[in-house]
């Protein structure tokens, strides 16, 4: 008779679907086809074996644990192989009871544990480990990689916390970290626009890396879903596809879709955005025009809508002017980049109440013939210089407008200056950091007018090495307002301007040559990248685009200002005062590797990163000087550098090869310089308008803010020049220009016109019909069938196909490879040849 009752212990593990229990098959329902009595007999036999193994283990001589007993048990050793294999399959190898395994594992770990723990990794080793890791890593991964024990986990946790605080690691997930230059597998991104193929491009939200944020090429949305629009934020799955480039797929939309404000041109009831990255068009319902007329530049805001396709509704809230009129380009750039251009009434009133400084308590410099040297179109003069021989060396005096006297901490002027961060310069106007009553008035060192100043008196030996410096707060009177061209012409002719004593210009150049010799000996990064200057006619239209001259007079002022800035940083360190440093870190390893591969195509090499010095870049530039690819290499070296920034922590200035550097010489147009002035005033006890403790405590936040406003201003200034160029080139549609390839991407080429520096895109679709392969290392695009190869820096002929003054975009078509342009047959198979010029 079959005994009924509860199944044997452990029945669930033995009745899983598809497994055999003691020769009987288990059905999908979990029931065994083997009789229960047989199963009970098996269970009893297993209990007997366990008891016998335990008895043998206890009886074994010298046994201290079941694991040792198992090893010496005669029955286990003499057991047939089949029996031993069966026990091993059930986790009972050598007759061991299951409860003995954790103790055995613990003993094995203890046996291999080293007597001394592994040393803690350095921060440099951790950075290298994160940089080479394929993805995110956890503290357990790091502990395993460096052989750390559990007792060292707390120390590792503190080390990782310090590394993250220094920006050497970025959180990824709940417990993981990645290198700051990498992105996690899933991250929030913001859509910034589209590429020429219409696919969305994004950037990571809250990027904190030292370089510019990586570009994320998003996959188009599946059919039936609304397309991603500029300003929208999504959670995306990311996959690296090259240095600074990722491929992204939408994981989840997290909002932020339409922009809060739309800037565009009102035409036929619609707003066409002025940003070429925005492909959408906004429709203005009847009654929401705000009085705007066709052709006007307008600001608008989106209206609520459930529409997923087609133009979206918007309401015009401000009219800015007519597109094509003078000053319309700078208006577009000001609003496109969010630059404040209207001062609060309280700040204007404070500036208008300003008056001149008293001479009491100040050093009187009015008899010293200090002169200002600026560009012809400069409207504010914040620095004046003087030099004279002193024995075999030189004495140089640099006087700077005393802005801190007028812009006091926490005042309305100070709050607005902080918000702007710096002045912004356009071809037709300036958006100043301070109201005109100060920037062009009391803080401008006008000739023959008394002005307050902070000055530094520096002494150099004959080789330009600084011997001493001293700061003061004074009152001065500029002897002359000179331009760079006037000073250069006077030096070349061996004369002096009428307002200056004989030999004044010669003494300035004598001190400059000594400082220049010291700079060259120091080995600095001196890039020769020509700047473009937009010249406007009286009607505000583009008269010409010319390269900005770089004379010795420019370099003279630059050397004097650099020397004064170094003295300011040194003085604040001596006084143990907070300092807003101007820092420039060495290029990142990732940028260096890309630059190294690019330079290798010209047979030019760079030392390894840990031995790199600015003079190594100088040698590279000297090697390519006078060659066809000189400009290209200069631009590539420039792109390979880290961006300069402001910081209360000193990182040194790599480009200038200086251990410490601060901005002191332009407080009218840079808030950082104003902070340095206040710190000097407090440290040297020059007055009660110095830096206060609350302001010093906010230095980290202020540094981040003014770094961002500086980059915003630079982007707006570049944008304005591009738009003026597009307006100028629009009159030459269809013409062919000599150009060079200045960029190679997966969606086409970028070319720069030799004549005026105008840049535009050559879409991939306009190249000969072929399958094009991008080589990141050599920066080239090669056709598989035609064997045409387009490389960075190649000279080409480019026809202007489109120039849009509204967006600043230009489209070119290459004449190479087109029918009737001398295209030859493809090269022999396996031997790619250079393209035909």
Coordinates of C-alpha atoms in Angstrom, one line a residue, residues 37-258:
X37 CA 7.6 5.2 -2.0
X38 CA 10.7 5.1 -4.2
X39 CA 11.2 8.7 -3.6
X40 CA 10.9 8.2 0.2
X41 CA 13.4 5.4 0.0
X42 CA 15.9 7.6 -1.8
X43 CA 15.5 10.3 0.9
X44 CA 16.1 7.7 3.6
X45 CA 19.3 6.5 1.8
X46 CA 20.6 10.1 1.5
X47 CA 20.0 10.7 5.3
X48 CA 22.0 7.5 6.0
X49 CA 24.9 8.6 3.8
X50 CA 25.0 12.0 5.5
X51 CA 25.1 10.4 9.0
X52 CA 27.8 7.9 7.9
X53 CA 29.9 10.8 6.4
X54 CA 29.6 12.8 9.6
X55 CA 30.5 9.8 11.8
X56 CA 33.6 9.1 9.6
X57 CA 34.6 12.8 9.7
X58 CA 34.4 12.9 13.5
X59 CA 36.4 9.7 13.9
X60 CA 39.3 10.7 11.6
X61 CA 42.5 11.4 13.5
X62 CA 43.4 15.1 13.7
X63 CA 40.2 16.1 12.0
X64 CA 39.1 19.7 12.9
X65 CA 36.4 20.3 10.3
X66 CA 34.2 18.2 8.1
X67 CA 36.2 19.3 5.1
X68 CA 39.4 17.7 6.4
X69 CA 37.4 14.5 7.4
X70 CA 36.1 14.2 3.9
X71 CA 39.6 14.4 2.5
X72 CA 40.8 11.5 4.6
X73 CA 37.7 9.2 4.7
X74 CA 38.6 5.7 3.4
X75 CA 35.1 5.1 2.1
X76 CA 35.2 8.3 0.1
X77 CA 38.6 7.5 -1.4
X78 CA 37.6 3.9 -2.2
X79 CA 34.3 4.8 -3.7
X80 CA 33.8 3.9 -7.3
X81 CA 34.2 6.8 -9.8
X82 CA 30.5 6.6 -10.7
X83 CA 29.5 7.1 -7.1
X84 CA 31.9 10.0 -6.7
X85 CA 30.6 11.6 -9.8
X86 CA 27.0 11.3 -8.6
X87 CA 27.9 12.9 -5.3
X88 CA 29.7 15.7 -7.1
X89 CA 26.6 16.3 -9.2
X90 CA 24.6 16.7 -6.0
X91 CA 27.1 19.0 -4.4
X92 CA 28.5 16.2 -2.2
X93 CA 31.9 15.6 -3.6
X94 CA 34.1 13.3 -1.5
X95 CA 31.1 12.7 0.7
X96 CA 30.9 16.2 2.2
X97 CA 27.7 17.4 3.8
X98 CA 26.3 20.5 2.1
X99 CA 26.8 22.6 5.3
X100 CA 30.6 22.2 5.1
X101 CA 31.0 24.1 1.8
X102 CA 30.9 27.7 3.2
X103 CA 33.5 26.8 5.7
X104 CA 35.7 25.3 3.1
X105 CA 35.3 28.3 0.8
X106 CA 36.2 30.6 3.7
X107 CA 39.4 28.6 4.4
X108 CA 40.4 28.7 0.7
X109 CA 40.0 32.5 0.6
X110 CA 42.0 32.8 3.8
X111 CA 44.7 30.6 2.4
X112 CA 45.3 32.8 -0.6
X113 CA 44.8 36.1 1.1
X114 CA 48.2 38.1 1.1
X115 CA 49.8 38.9 4.4
X116 CA 49.9 42.6 3.5
X117 CA 47.0 44.4 1.8
X118 CA 47.5 45.9 -1.7
X119 CA 48.5 49.6 -1.8
X120 CA 45.7 52.1 -2.4
X121 CA 45.7 53.3 -6.0
X122 CA 46.6 56.9 -6.7
X123 CA 44.1 59.4 -8.2
X124 CA 46.1 59.3 -11.4
X125 CA 45.8 55.6 -11.6
X126 CA 42.0 55.8 -10.9
X127 CA 41.6 58.4 -13.7
X128 CA 43.5 56.1 -16.1
X129 CA 41.4 53.1 -15.1
X130 CA 38.1 55.1 -15.6
X131 CA 39.4 56.4 -19.0
X132 CA 40.1 52.9 -20.3
X133 CA 37.0 51.3 -18.9
X134 CA 34.4 50.2 -21.5
X135 CA 31.5 51.7 -19.5
X136 CA 30.5 52.5 -15.9
X137 CA 32.3 50.9 -13.1
X138 CA 31.4 50.4 -9.4
X139 CA 33.6 50.4 -6.3
X140 CA 33.6 46.6 -6.4
X141 CA 35.0 46.7 -9.9
X142 CA 37.8 49.1 -8.8
X143 CA 38.5 47.0 -5.7
X144 CA 38.8 43.8 -7.8
X145 CA 41.0 45.6 -10.4
X146 CA 43.5 46.8 -7.8
X147 CA 43.3 43.8 -5.4
X148 CA 41.8 45.7 -2.5
X149 CA 40.3 43.9 0.6
X150 CA 37.1 44.6 2.3
X151 CA 39.0 46.4 5.1
X152 CA 40.1 49.0 2.4
X153 CA 36.6 49.8 1.1
X154 CA 36.1 52.7 3.5
X155 CA 39.4 54.3 2.4
X156 CA 38.5 53.7 -1.3
X157 CA 35.1 55.3 -0.7
X158 CA 36.8 58.5 0.6
X159 CA 39.3 58.5 -2.3
X160 CA 36.5 58.2 -4.8
X161 CA 34.6 61.0 -3.1
X162 CA 37.7 63.3 -3.4
X163 CA 38.1 62.3 -7.0
X164 CA 34.5 63.2 -7.8
X165 CA 34.9 66.5 -6.1
X166 CA 37.9 67.3 -8.2
X167 CA 36.0 66.5 -11.4
X168 CA 37.9 63.2 -12.0
X169 CA 34.8 61.0 -11.9
X170 CA 31.1 61.4 -12.9
X171 CA 28.2 59.5 -11.3
X172 CA 26.6 56.9 -13.6
X173 CA 23.5 55.2 -12.1
X174 CA 23.0 54.6 -8.4
X175 CA 26.4 53.2 -7.6
X176 CA 28.6 53.5 -10.7
X177 CA 31.0 56.1 -12.0
X178 CA 32.5 56.9 -15.3
X179 CA 35.3 59.2 -16.6
X180 CA 34.2 62.8 -16.8
X181 CA 34.8 62.8 -20.6
X182 CA 32.5 59.8 -21.1
X183 CA 28.7 59.5 -21.0
X184 CA 26.8 56.7 -19.3
X185 CA 24.8 54.1 -21.3
X186 CA 21.5 55.9 -20.5
X187 CA 21.6 59.7 -19.9
X188 CA 19.3 62.7 -20.3
X189 CA 20.0 64.8 -23.5
X190 CA 18.7 68.0 -25.0
X191 CA 17.9 68.3 -28.7
X192 CA 19.8 71.2 -30.1
X193 CA 18.9 71.0 -33.8
X194 CA 19.3 68.8 -36.8
X195 CA 22.1 67.8 -39.1
X196 CA 22.0 68.5 -42.9
X197 CA 20.1 65.1 -43.4
X198 CA 17.3 66.3 -41.0
X199 CA 18.2 63.9 -38.2
X200 CA 18.2 65.4 -34.7
X201 CA 21.4 66.3 -32.9
X202 CA 21.6 66.5 -29.1
X203 CA 23.9 67.4 -26.2
X204 CA 24.1 65.9 -22.7
X205 CA 22.2 67.8 -20.0
X206 CA 24.4 69.3 -17.3
X207 CA 27.7 68.5 -19.0
X208 CA 30.6 69.1 -16.6
X209 CA 33.6 67.9 -18.7
X210 CA 36.6 70.2 -19.3
X211 CA 36.0 70.2 -23.0
X212 CA 33.0 71.1 -25.1
X213 CA 30.1 68.7 -24.8
X214 CA 30.1 65.7 -27.1
X215 CA 27.8 65.6 -30.1
X216 CA 25.0 63.0 -30.0
X217 CA 23.4 61.9 -33.3
X218 CA 19.9 60.8 -32.5
X219 CA 18.1 58.1 -34.5
X220 CA 14.8 59.3 -36.1
X221 CA 11.7 58.5 -34.1
X222 CA 9.7 55.4 -35.2
X223 CA 6.8 55.9 -37.5
X224 CA 3.7 57.3 -35.8
X225 CA 5.7 59.2 -33.1
X226 CA 6.3 63.0 -33.3
X227 CA 9.8 64.0 -34.4
X228 CA 12.2 65.4 -31.8
X229 CA 12.4 69.2 -31.8
X230 CA 15.0 71.6 -30.7
X231 CA 14.8 72.2 -26.9
X232 CA 13.2 68.9 -26.1
X233 CA 14.7 66.6 -23.5
X234 CA 14.8 62.9 -23.7
X235 CA 16.3 60.0 -21.8
X236 CA 18.5 58.3 -24.5
X237 CA 20.5 55.1 -24.8
X238 CA 24.0 56.1 -25.9
X239 CA 26.7 54.3 -27.9
X240 CA 30.1 55.8 -28.6
X241 CA 31.0 56.1 -32.3
X242 CA 34.1 58.2 -32.1
X243 CA 36.0 60.8 -30.1
X244 CA 33.4 63.2 -28.7
X245 CA 30.6 61.5 -30.7
X246 CA 27.7 59.3 -29.7
X247 CA 24.8 57.6 -31.3
X248 CA 21.5 57.9 -29.4
X249 CA 18.1 56.3 -29.4
X250 CA 15.2 57.7 -27.4
X251 CA 14.4 55.6 -24.3
X252 CA 11.8 58.0 -22.8
X253 CA 10.7 61.6 -23.4
X254 CA 11.1 63.8 -20.4
X255 CA 9.6 67.1 -21.7
X256 CA 10.9 70.5 -22.3
X257 CA 9.8 70.4 -26.0
X258 CA 9.0 73.8 -27.5

